[in-house]
C-alpha cells in the first residue's frame, strides 16, 4: 500500500497519468472504505481527462456519504477530539471539487445545476455565488448574472472583479 502510494506520487510528477490512474485503482481496491481512495481515484480520472468517470466516482462517493448523519458525526467528533468542523468541511470541499470537474468537462449548465442542488452543503457561500455568476455569464443569462454580481458587490465593494464581470 505504501509502495503503491509512493509510486502514484512519482507517476504524477512524471506525468504518467495512465499509470497514476492504474495505481489509484489498485489502491482503491485495497482500501475502498477510505475517503482518500475515492478522491484519489476520481482525481486520477480527472487528470487523465476522463471527466465523466471522475464525476461518476465522486457522485457515488457523495451518495454513500448522504446516509451519514452529519450532526451525529459532528457531535462525536466534538466529544472525542474537541472539534466538529473537519467532517463537514471535507464534505463541502468534496462538493466543490465535484463541481470543478463538471465545470472542466465543459458542461456549464450541469455545473450550475450542481451548485443549485448542493450549494447548501458548501460552506464558502461567496465562492458559490461567484461560481453561479460566472456560469450564468457563460450561459448568457445576463440578468441573473447581474443580480448575483450586484449581491456580491453589496458584500464586498472593493473586489474590482465583480464590477468587471458586470460590465462585460
Short mmCIF file of N, CA and C in Angstrom, two decimals:
data_model
loop_
_atom_site.label_atom_id
_atom_site.label_comp_id
_atom_site.label_asym_id
_atom_site.label_seq_id
_atom_site.Cartn_x
_atom_site.Cartn_y
_atom_site.Cartn_z
N UNK A 1 0.82 -1.20 0.00
CA UNK A 1 0.00 0.00 0.00
C UNK A 1 0.87 1.26 0.00
N UNK A 2 1.90 1.28 0.84
CA UNK A 2 2.81 2.42 0.87
C UNK A 2 3.58 2.52 -0.44
N UNK A 3 3.97 1.37 -0.97
CA UNK A 3 4.70 1.36 -2.24
C UNK A 3 3.82 1.89 -3.36
N UNK A 4 2.55 1.50 -3.36
CA UNK A 4 1.62 1.99 -4.38
C UNK A 4 1.43 3.50 -4.26
N UNK A 5 1.31 3.97 -3.01
CA UNK A 5 1.13 5.41 -2.80
C UNK A 5 2.36 6.17 -3.30
N UNK A 6 3.55 5.68 -2.96
CA UNK A 6 4.78 6.33 -3.42
C UNK A 6 4.89 6.30 -4.95
N UNK A 7 4.52 5.15 -5.53
CA UNK A 7 4.55 5.02 -6.99
C UNK A 7 3.59 6.02 -7.63
N UNK A 8 2.40 6.15 -7.05
CA UNK A 8 1.41 7.07 -7.63
C UNK A 8 1.90 8.52 -7.59
N UNK A 9 2.59 8.89 -6.52
CA UNK A 9 3.14 10.24 -6.42
C UNK A 9 4.20 10.45 -7.50
N UNK A 10 5.06 9.47 -7.68
CA UNK A 10 6.08 9.54 -8.72
C UNK A 10 5.44 9.63 -10.11
N UNK A 11 4.38 8.88 -10.33
CA UNK A 11 3.70 8.89 -11.62
C UNK A 11 3.10 10.26 -11.93
N UNK A 12 2.56 10.91 -10.93
CA UNK A 12 2.01 12.25 -11.14
C UNK A 12 3.14 13.21 -11.50
N UNK A 13 4.25 13.11 -10.78
CA UNK A 13 5.38 14.01 -11.05
C UNK A 13 5.95 13.81 -12.45
N UNK A 14 5.91 12.59 -12.95
CA UNK A 14 6.45 12.32 -14.28
C UNK A 14 5.38 12.39 -15.36
N UNK A 15 4.16 12.79 -14.96
CA UNK A 15 3.02 12.93 -15.88
C UNK A 15 2.61 11.61 -16.53
N UNK A 16 2.87 10.50 -15.84
CA UNK A 16 2.39 9.19 -16.29
C UNK A 16 0.97 9.03 -15.75
N UNK A 17 0.03 9.72 -16.39
CA UNK A 17 -1.33 9.79 -15.85
C UNK A 17 -2.08 8.47 -15.98
N UNK A 18 -1.80 7.69 -17.01
CA UNK A 18 -2.43 6.37 -17.12
C UNK A 18 -1.92 5.44 -16.02
N UNK A 19 -0.62 5.49 -15.77
CA UNK A 19 -0.05 4.70 -14.68
C UNK A 19 -0.59 5.14 -13.34
N UNK A 20 -0.73 6.46 -13.16
CA UNK A 20 -1.30 7.02 -11.93
C UNK A 20 -2.73 6.51 -11.72
N UNK A 21 -3.50 6.52 -12.80
CA UNK A 21 -4.88 6.02 -12.70
C UNK A 21 -4.89 4.55 -12.30
N UNK A 22 -4.02 3.74 -12.90
CA UNK A 22 -3.96 2.32 -12.56
C UNK A 22 -3.54 2.11 -11.10
N UNK A 23 -2.56 2.88 -10.65
CA UNK A 23 -2.12 2.77 -9.25
C UNK A 23 -3.23 3.15 -8.29
N UNK A 24 -3.94 4.26 -8.60
CA UNK A 24 -5.04 4.70 -7.72
C UNK A 24 -6.18 3.68 -7.73
N UNK A 25 -6.37 3.02 -8.87
CA UNK A 25 -7.41 1.99 -8.94
C UNK A 25 -7.03 0.82 -8.04
N UNK A 26 -5.78 0.42 -8.07
CA UNK A 26 -5.32 -0.67 -7.20
C UNK A 26 -5.44 -0.27 -5.73
N UNK A 27 -5.09 0.98 -5.41
CA UNK A 27 -5.21 1.45 -4.03
C UNK A 27 -6.67 1.48 -3.59
N UNK A 28 -7.55 1.85 -4.50
CA UNK A 28 -8.98 1.85 -4.20
C UNK A 28 -9.47 0.44 -3.90
N UNK A 29 -9.01 -0.53 -4.67
CA UNK A 29 -9.43 -1.92 -4.44
C UNK A 29 -8.94 -2.43 -3.10
N UNK A 30 -7.76 -1.96 -2.67
CA UNK A 30 -7.22 -2.39 -1.38
C UNK A 30 -7.96 -1.75 -0.20
N UNK A 31 -8.36 -0.49 -0.36
CA UNK A 31 -8.99 0.25 0.75
C UNK A 31 -10.19 1.03 0.25
N UNK A 32 -11.27 0.34 -0.12
CA UNK A 32 -12.43 1.04 -0.70
C UNK A 32 -13.23 1.88 0.29
N UNK A 33 -12.99 1.70 1.58
CA UNK A 33 -13.77 2.46 2.56
C UNK A 33 -13.11 3.79 2.94
N UNK A 34 -11.88 4.00 2.49
CA UNK A 34 -11.19 5.23 2.84
C UNK A 34 -11.53 6.36 1.87
N UNK A 35 -11.79 7.51 2.45
CA UNK A 35 -12.12 8.71 1.67
C UNK A 35 -11.02 9.02 0.66
N UNK A 36 -9.77 8.88 1.07
CA UNK A 36 -8.64 9.19 0.19
C UNK A 36 -8.62 8.27 -1.03
N UNK A 37 -9.09 7.04 -0.88
CA UNK A 37 -9.12 6.12 -2.01
C UNK A 37 -10.10 6.61 -3.07
N UNK A 38 -11.26 7.09 -2.63
CA UNK A 38 -12.28 7.60 -3.56
C UNK A 38 -11.78 8.87 -4.25
N UNK A 39 -11.29 9.81 -3.45
CA UNK A 39 -10.88 11.08 -4.05
C UNK A 39 -9.65 10.90 -4.93
N UNK A 40 -8.73 10.04 -4.54
CA UNK A 40 -7.55 9.78 -5.36
C UNK A 40 -7.92 9.13 -6.68
N UNK A 41 -8.87 8.20 -6.64
CA UNK A 41 -9.31 7.55 -7.87
C UNK A 41 -10.00 8.56 -8.80
N UNK A 42 -10.86 9.38 -8.23
CA UNK A 42 -11.54 10.40 -9.03
C UNK A 42 -10.53 11.38 -9.63
N UNK A 43 -9.56 11.78 -8.83
CA UNK A 43 -8.55 12.72 -9.32
C UNK A 43 -7.73 12.11 -10.45
N UNK A 44 -7.46 10.81 -10.35
CA UNK A 44 -6.67 10.17 -11.41
C UNK A 44 -7.41 10.21 -12.75
N UNK A 45 -8.72 9.99 -12.71
CA UNK A 45 -9.51 10.08 -13.95
C UNK A 45 -9.61 11.53 -14.42
N UNK A 46 -9.77 12.44 -13.47
CA UNK A 46 -9.86 13.86 -13.79
C UNK A 46 -8.58 14.32 -14.50
N UNK A 47 -7.42 13.99 -13.94
CA UNK A 47 -6.15 14.41 -14.54
C UNK A 47 -5.93 13.77 -15.91
N UNK A 48 -6.46 12.55 -16.08
CA UNK A 48 -6.32 11.86 -17.36
C UNK A 48 -7.32 12.37 -18.40
N UNK A 49 -8.20 13.29 -17.99
CA UNK A 49 -9.15 13.88 -18.92
C UNK A 49 -10.46 13.14 -19.06
N UNK A 50 -10.67 12.11 -18.23
CA UNK A 50 -11.93 11.36 -18.26
C UNK A 50 -12.86 11.97 -17.22
N UNK A 51 -13.43 13.12 -17.58
CA UNK A 51 -14.26 13.88 -16.64
C UNK A 51 -15.52 13.10 -16.25
N UNK A 52 -16.10 12.41 -17.22
CA UNK A 52 -17.34 11.67 -16.96
C UNK A 52 -17.14 10.63 -15.86
N UNK A 53 -16.04 9.87 -15.95
CA UNK A 53 -15.77 8.85 -14.94
C UNK A 53 -15.43 9.49 -13.60
N UNK A 54 -14.68 10.59 -13.61
CA UNK A 54 -14.35 11.29 -12.37
C UNK A 54 -15.62 11.77 -11.67
N UNK A 55 -16.53 12.36 -12.43
CA UNK A 55 -17.79 12.84 -11.85
C UNK A 55 -18.60 11.66 -11.32
N UNK A 56 -18.62 10.57 -12.05
CA UNK A 56 -19.37 9.38 -11.63
C UNK A 56 -18.81 8.83 -10.31
N UNK A 57 -17.50 8.76 -10.18
CA UNK A 57 -16.88 8.27 -8.94
C UNK A 57 -17.21 9.20 -7.78
N UNK A 58 -17.09 10.51 -8.01
CA UNK A 58 -17.41 11.48 -6.95
C UNK A 58 -18.88 11.42 -6.57
N UNK A 59 -19.74 11.20 -7.55
CA UNK A 59 -21.18 11.10 -7.27
C UNK A 59 -21.48 9.86 -6.43
N UNK A 60 -20.86 8.74 -6.77
CA UNK A 60 -21.07 7.52 -5.98
C UNK A 60 -20.58 7.72 -4.55
N UNK A 61 -19.45 8.37 -4.40
CA UNK A 61 -18.93 8.63 -3.06
C UNK A 61 -19.86 9.58 -2.31
N UNK A 62 -20.33 10.64 -2.99
CA UNK A 62 -21.25 11.59 -2.34
C UNK A 62 -22.51 10.89 -1.88
N UNK A 63 -23.05 10.00 -2.75
CA UNK A 63 -24.26 9.26 -2.37
C UNK A 63 -24.01 8.37 -1.16
N UNK A 64 -22.84 7.77 -1.09
CA UNK A 64 -22.54 6.92 0.07
C UNK A 64 -22.44 7.76 1.34
N UNK A 65 -22.05 9.01 1.20
CA UNK A 65 -21.94 9.90 2.35
C UNK A 65 -23.29 10.49 2.75
N UNK A 66 -24.26 10.44 1.84
CA UNK A 66 -25.58 11.01 2.10
C UNK A 66 -26.25 10.32 3.29
N UNK A 67 -25.94 9.04 3.46
CA UNK A 67 -26.57 8.28 4.53
C UNK A 67 -25.97 8.56 5.90
N UNK A 68 -24.92 9.36 5.93
CA UNK A 68 -24.25 9.68 7.17
C UNK A 68 -24.96 10.86 7.84
N UNK A 69 -25.25 10.71 9.11
CA UNK A 69 -25.88 11.79 9.87
C UNK A 69 -24.78 12.76 10.29
N UNK A 70 -24.67 13.90 9.59
CA UNK A 70 -23.58 14.84 9.84
C UNK A 70 -23.62 15.43 11.25
N UNK A 71 -24.82 15.68 11.76
CA UNK A 71 -24.92 16.23 13.11
C UNK A 71 -24.42 15.24 14.15
N UNK A 72 -24.77 13.98 13.96
CA UNK A 72 -24.33 12.94 14.89
C UNK A 72 -22.82 12.76 14.82
N UNK A 73 -22.28 12.71 13.62
CA UNK A 73 -20.83 12.58 13.47
C UNK A 73 -20.14 13.79 14.08
N UNK A 74 -20.69 14.97 13.83
CA UNK A 74 -20.12 16.19 14.41
C UNK A 74 -20.14 16.15 15.92
N UNK A 75 -21.22 15.63 16.50
CA UNK A 75 -21.33 15.51 17.95
C UNK A 75 -20.23 14.60 18.50
N UNK A 76 -20.02 13.45 17.85
CA UNK A 76 -18.98 12.53 18.29
C UNK A 76 -17.59 13.12 18.10
N UNK A 77 -17.37 13.83 17.00
CA UNK A 77 -16.08 14.47 16.76
C UNK A 77 -15.79 15.48 17.88
N UNK A 78 -16.83 16.23 18.27
CA UNK A 78 -16.67 17.23 19.32
C UNK A 78 -16.32 16.55 20.64
N UNK A 79 -17.03 15.46 20.96
CA UNK A 79 -16.79 14.75 22.21
C UNK A 79 -15.41 14.08 22.23
N UNK A 80 -15.05 13.44 21.11
CA UNK A 80 -13.81 12.66 21.08
C UNK A 80 -12.57 13.53 20.87
N UNK A 81 -12.68 14.51 20.00
CA UNK A 81 -11.48 15.27 19.61
C UNK A 81 -11.60 16.76 19.91
N UNK A 82 -12.69 17.15 20.52
CA UNK A 82 -12.96 18.55 20.85
C UNK A 82 -12.98 19.44 19.61
N UNK A 83 -13.40 18.88 18.49
CA UNK A 83 -13.60 19.67 17.28
C UNK A 83 -14.68 19.01 16.45
N UNK A 84 -15.43 19.81 15.73
CA UNK A 84 -16.53 19.29 14.94
C UNK A 84 -16.37 19.54 13.46
N UNK A 85 -15.83 20.65 13.09
CA UNK A 85 -15.98 21.17 11.74
C UNK A 85 -15.31 20.34 10.64
N UNK A 86 -14.23 19.63 10.92
CA UNK A 86 -13.48 18.97 9.85
C UNK A 86 -14.33 18.10 8.95
N UNK A 87 -15.24 17.34 9.53
CA UNK A 87 -16.04 16.42 8.74
C UNK A 87 -16.90 17.18 7.73
N UNK A 88 -17.56 18.22 8.18
CA UNK A 88 -18.42 18.99 7.28
C UNK A 88 -17.61 19.75 6.24
N UNK A 89 -16.44 20.24 6.63
CA UNK A 89 -15.60 20.94 5.66
C UNK A 89 -15.13 19.99 4.57
N UNK A 90 -14.81 18.76 4.95
CA UNK A 90 -14.39 17.79 3.95
C UNK A 90 -15.51 17.53 2.95
N UNK A 91 -16.73 17.43 3.43
CA UNK A 91 -17.87 17.21 2.53
C UNK A 91 -18.06 18.43 1.63
N UNK A 92 -17.91 19.62 2.20
CA UNK A 92 -18.04 20.85 1.43
C UNK A 92 -16.99 20.89 0.32
N UNK A 93 -15.76 20.53 0.65
CA UNK A 93 -14.69 20.53 -0.35
C UNK A 93 -14.93 19.46 -1.41
N UNK A 94 -15.50 18.33 -1.02
CA UNK A 94 -15.85 17.29 -1.99
C UNK A 94 -16.85 17.84 -3.01
N UNK A 95 -17.85 18.57 -2.53
CA UNK A 95 -18.85 19.15 -3.43
C UNK A 95 -18.22 20.18 -4.36
N UNK A 96 -17.30 20.99 -3.84
CA UNK A 96 -16.62 21.98 -4.68
C UNK A 96 -15.74 21.29 -5.73
N UNK A 97 -15.06 20.23 -5.33
CA UNK A 97 -14.22 19.52 -6.29
C UNK A 97 -15.08 18.86 -7.37
N UNK A 98 -16.20 18.28 -6.95
CA UNK A 98 -17.11 17.67 -7.92
C UNK A 98 -17.59 18.72 -8.91
N UNK A 99 -17.88 19.91 -8.42
CA UNK A 99 -18.33 20.99 -9.29
C UNK A 99 -17.22 21.41 -10.25
N UNK A 100 -15.98 21.46 -9.77
CA UNK A 100 -14.85 21.81 -10.62
C UNK A 100 -14.70 20.82 -11.78
N UNK A 101 -14.85 19.54 -11.48
CA UNK A 101 -14.70 18.52 -12.52
C UNK A 101 -15.83 18.67 -13.56
N UNK A 102 -17.04 18.91 -13.09
CA UNK A 102 -18.17 19.11 -14.01
C UNK A 102 -17.89 20.33 -14.89
N UNK A 103 -17.42 21.39 -14.24
CA UNK A 103 -17.10 22.64 -14.95
C UNK A 103 -16.03 22.40 -16.01
N UNK A 104 -14.98 21.70 -15.66
CA UNK A 104 -13.88 21.46 -16.60
C UNK A 104 -14.28 20.51 -17.73
N UNK A 105 -15.35 19.75 -17.52
CA UNK A 105 -15.83 18.88 -18.60
C UNK A 105 -16.49 19.70 -19.70
N UNK A 106 -16.78 20.98 -19.39
CA UNK A 106 -17.40 21.86 -20.37
C UNK A 106 -18.91 21.96 -20.24
N UNK A 107 -19.50 21.20 -19.32
CA UNK A 107 -20.96 21.22 -19.15
C UNK A 107 -21.33 22.26 -18.09
N UNK A 108 -21.34 23.51 -18.51
CA UNK A 108 -21.58 24.63 -17.58
C UNK A 108 -22.99 24.56 -17.00
N UNK A 109 -23.96 24.15 -17.80
CA UNK A 109 -25.34 24.04 -17.30
C UNK A 109 -25.41 23.01 -16.17
N UNK A 110 -24.70 21.90 -16.33
CA UNK A 110 -24.69 20.85 -15.28
C UNK A 110 -23.96 21.36 -14.04
N UNK A 111 -22.90 22.16 -14.23
CA UNK A 111 -22.16 22.72 -13.09
C UNK A 111 -23.06 23.67 -12.31
N UNK A 112 -23.83 24.49 -13.03
CA UNK A 112 -24.77 25.41 -12.36
C UNK A 112 -25.86 24.63 -11.63
N UNK A 113 -26.38 23.61 -12.28
CA UNK A 113 -27.41 22.78 -11.65
C UNK A 113 -26.86 22.11 -10.39
N UNK A 114 -25.63 21.64 -10.46
CA UNK A 114 -24.98 21.02 -9.30
C UNK A 114 -24.90 22.01 -8.14
N UNK A 115 -24.52 23.26 -8.43
CA UNK A 115 -24.46 24.28 -7.37
C UNK A 115 -25.84 24.57 -6.79
N UNK A 116 -26.84 24.62 -7.67
CA UNK A 116 -28.21 24.87 -7.19
C UNK A 116 -28.66 23.74 -6.26
N UNK A 117 -28.29 22.53 -6.62
CA UNK A 117 -28.74 21.37 -5.86
C UNK A 117 -27.96 21.17 -4.56
N UNK A 118 -26.65 21.41 -4.59
CA UNK A 118 -25.82 21.08 -3.43
C UNK A 118 -25.16 22.29 -2.77
N UNK A 119 -25.50 23.49 -3.21
CA UNK A 119 -24.90 24.70 -2.66
C UNK A 119 -25.05 24.85 -1.16
N UNK A 120 -26.14 24.34 -0.60
CA UNK A 120 -26.34 24.44 0.85
C UNK A 120 -25.28 23.67 1.63
N UNK A 121 -24.71 22.64 1.01
CA UNK A 121 -23.68 21.84 1.68
C UNK A 121 -22.28 22.40 1.54
N UNK A 122 -22.15 23.53 0.82
CA UNK A 122 -20.85 24.16 0.63
C UNK A 122 -20.74 25.33 1.59
N UNK A 123 -19.68 25.35 2.39
CA UNK A 123 -19.53 26.40 3.40
C UNK A 123 -19.16 27.75 2.81
N UNK A 124 -18.37 27.76 1.77
CA UNK A 124 -17.89 29.02 1.19
C UNK A 124 -18.98 29.60 0.29
N UNK A 125 -19.89 30.35 0.91
CA UNK A 125 -21.05 30.89 0.19
C UNK A 125 -20.63 31.93 -0.84
N UNK A 126 -19.54 32.65 -0.59
CA UNK A 126 -19.06 33.63 -1.57
C UNK A 126 -18.62 32.91 -2.83
N UNK A 127 -17.88 31.81 -2.67
CA UNK A 127 -17.44 31.07 -3.84
C UNK A 127 -18.63 30.50 -4.61
N UNK A 128 -19.65 30.06 -3.90
CA UNK A 128 -20.85 29.56 -4.58
C UNK A 128 -21.47 30.67 -5.42
N UNK A 129 -21.59 31.87 -4.84
CA UNK A 129 -22.16 33.00 -5.60
C UNK A 129 -21.27 33.37 -6.78
N UNK A 130 -19.95 33.41 -6.57
CA UNK A 130 -19.04 33.75 -7.67
C UNK A 130 -19.15 32.74 -8.81
N UNK A 131 -19.24 31.47 -8.46
CA UNK A 131 -19.38 30.44 -9.50
C UNK A 131 -20.72 30.56 -10.23
N UNK A 132 -21.77 30.81 -9.48
CA UNK A 132 -23.09 30.99 -10.11
C UNK A 132 -23.06 32.19 -11.07
N UNK A 133 -22.42 33.28 -10.64
CA UNK A 133 -22.30 34.44 -11.51
C UNK A 133 -21.52 34.10 -12.77
N UNK A 134 -20.41 33.44 -12.60
CA UNK A 134 -19.57 33.05 -13.75
C UNK A 134 -20.34 32.14 -14.71
N UNK A 135 -21.02 31.15 -14.16
CA UNK A 135 -21.75 30.19 -15.01
C UNK A 135 -22.89 30.88 -15.75
N UNK A 136 -23.59 31.78 -15.06
CA UNK A 136 -24.68 32.50 -15.72
C UNK A 136 -24.16 33.39 -16.84
N UNK A 137 -23.00 34.01 -16.62
CA UNK A 137 -22.40 34.81 -17.70
C UNK A 137 -22.06 33.93 -18.89
N UNK A 138 -21.42 32.78 -18.63
CA UNK A 138 -21.03 31.89 -19.72
C UNK A 138 -22.23 31.37 -20.49
N UNK A 139 -23.37 31.23 -19.80
CA UNK A 139 -24.58 30.73 -20.44
C UNK A 139 -25.44 31.86 -21.00
N UNK A 140 -24.89 33.09 -20.91
CA UNK A 140 -25.57 34.29 -21.43
C UNK A 140 -26.88 34.61 -20.70
N UNK A 141 -26.95 34.20 -19.43
CA UNK A 141 -28.08 34.58 -18.58
C UNK A 141 -27.68 35.88 -17.88
N UNK A 142 -27.65 36.95 -18.65
CA UNK A 142 -27.07 38.21 -18.17
C UNK A 142 -27.85 38.82 -17.01
N UNK A 143 -29.16 38.73 -17.04
CA UNK A 143 -29.96 39.32 -15.96
C UNK A 143 -29.66 38.63 -14.63
N UNK A 144 -29.63 37.30 -14.67
CA UNK A 144 -29.33 36.52 -13.47
C UNK A 144 -27.90 36.81 -12.99
N UNK A 145 -26.96 36.85 -13.91
CA UNK A 145 -25.56 37.12 -13.56
C UNK A 145 -25.42 38.50 -12.92
N UNK A 146 -26.09 39.49 -13.50
CA UNK A 146 -26.02 40.85 -12.96
C UNK A 146 -26.55 40.90 -11.53
N UNK A 147 -27.65 40.21 -11.28
CA UNK A 147 -28.22 40.17 -9.93
C UNK A 147 -27.23 39.54 -8.93
N UNK A 148 -26.59 38.47 -9.35
CA UNK A 148 -25.62 37.79 -8.48
C UNK A 148 -24.43 38.70 -8.21
N UNK A 149 -23.89 39.33 -9.26
CA UNK A 149 -22.74 40.21 -9.05
C UNK A 149 -23.13 41.44 -8.23
N UNK A 150 -24.35 41.95 -8.37
CA UNK A 150 -24.80 43.05 -7.51
C UNK A 150 -24.83 42.62 -6.05
N UNK A 151 -25.28 41.39 -5.80
CA UNK A 151 -25.28 40.86 -4.43
C UNK A 151 -23.86 40.75 -3.89
N UNK A 152 -22.95 40.30 -4.75
CA UNK A 152 -21.55 40.18 -4.34
C UNK A 152 -20.94 41.55 -4.05
N UNK A 153 -21.28 42.55 -4.87
CA UNK A 153 -20.77 43.91 -4.66
C UNK A 153 -21.29 44.46 -3.33
N UNK A 154 -22.52 44.17 -2.99
CA UNK A 154 -23.06 44.62 -1.70
C UNK A 154 -22.26 44.02 -0.54
N UNK A 155 -21.76 42.82 -0.71
CA UNK A 155 -20.98 42.16 0.33
C UNK A 155 -19.55 42.68 0.39
N UNK A 156 -18.99 43.01 -0.80
CA UNK A 156 -17.59 43.45 -0.85
C UNK A 156 -17.41 44.42 -2.02
N UNK A 157 -17.52 45.71 -1.72
CA UNK A 157 -17.44 46.74 -2.74
C UNK A 157 -16.03 46.90 -3.30
N UNK A 158 -15.04 46.34 -2.64
CA UNK A 158 -13.65 46.56 -3.06
C UNK A 158 -13.14 45.51 -4.03
N UNK A 159 -13.92 44.51 -4.35
CA UNK A 159 -13.48 43.49 -5.30
C UNK A 159 -13.78 43.96 -6.71
N UNK A 160 -12.75 44.43 -7.39
CA UNK A 160 -12.94 45.00 -8.73
C UNK A 160 -13.39 43.98 -9.76
N UNK A 161 -13.13 42.71 -9.52
CA UNK A 161 -13.55 41.66 -10.46
C UNK A 161 -15.07 41.67 -10.65
N UNK A 162 -15.79 41.92 -9.57
CA UNK A 162 -17.26 41.92 -9.66
C UNK A 162 -17.73 43.01 -10.61
N UNK A 163 -17.12 44.19 -10.54
CA UNK A 163 -17.51 45.29 -11.43
C UNK A 163 -17.15 44.94 -12.88
N UNK A 164 -15.98 44.34 -13.06
CA UNK A 164 -15.54 43.96 -14.40
C UNK A 164 -16.51 42.95 -15.02
N UNK A 165 -16.95 42.00 -14.23
CA UNK A 165 -17.87 40.98 -14.74
C UNK A 165 -19.23 41.58 -15.10
N UNK A 166 -19.70 42.53 -14.31
CA UNK A 166 -20.99 43.17 -14.60
C UNK A 166 -20.91 43.97 -15.91
N UNK A 167 -19.80 44.66 -16.12
CA UNK A 167 -19.64 45.49 -17.32
C UNK A 167 -19.48 44.63 -18.55
N UNK A 168 -18.82 43.49 -18.39
CA UNK A 168 -18.58 42.60 -19.54
C UNK A 168 -19.90 42.11 -20.04
#
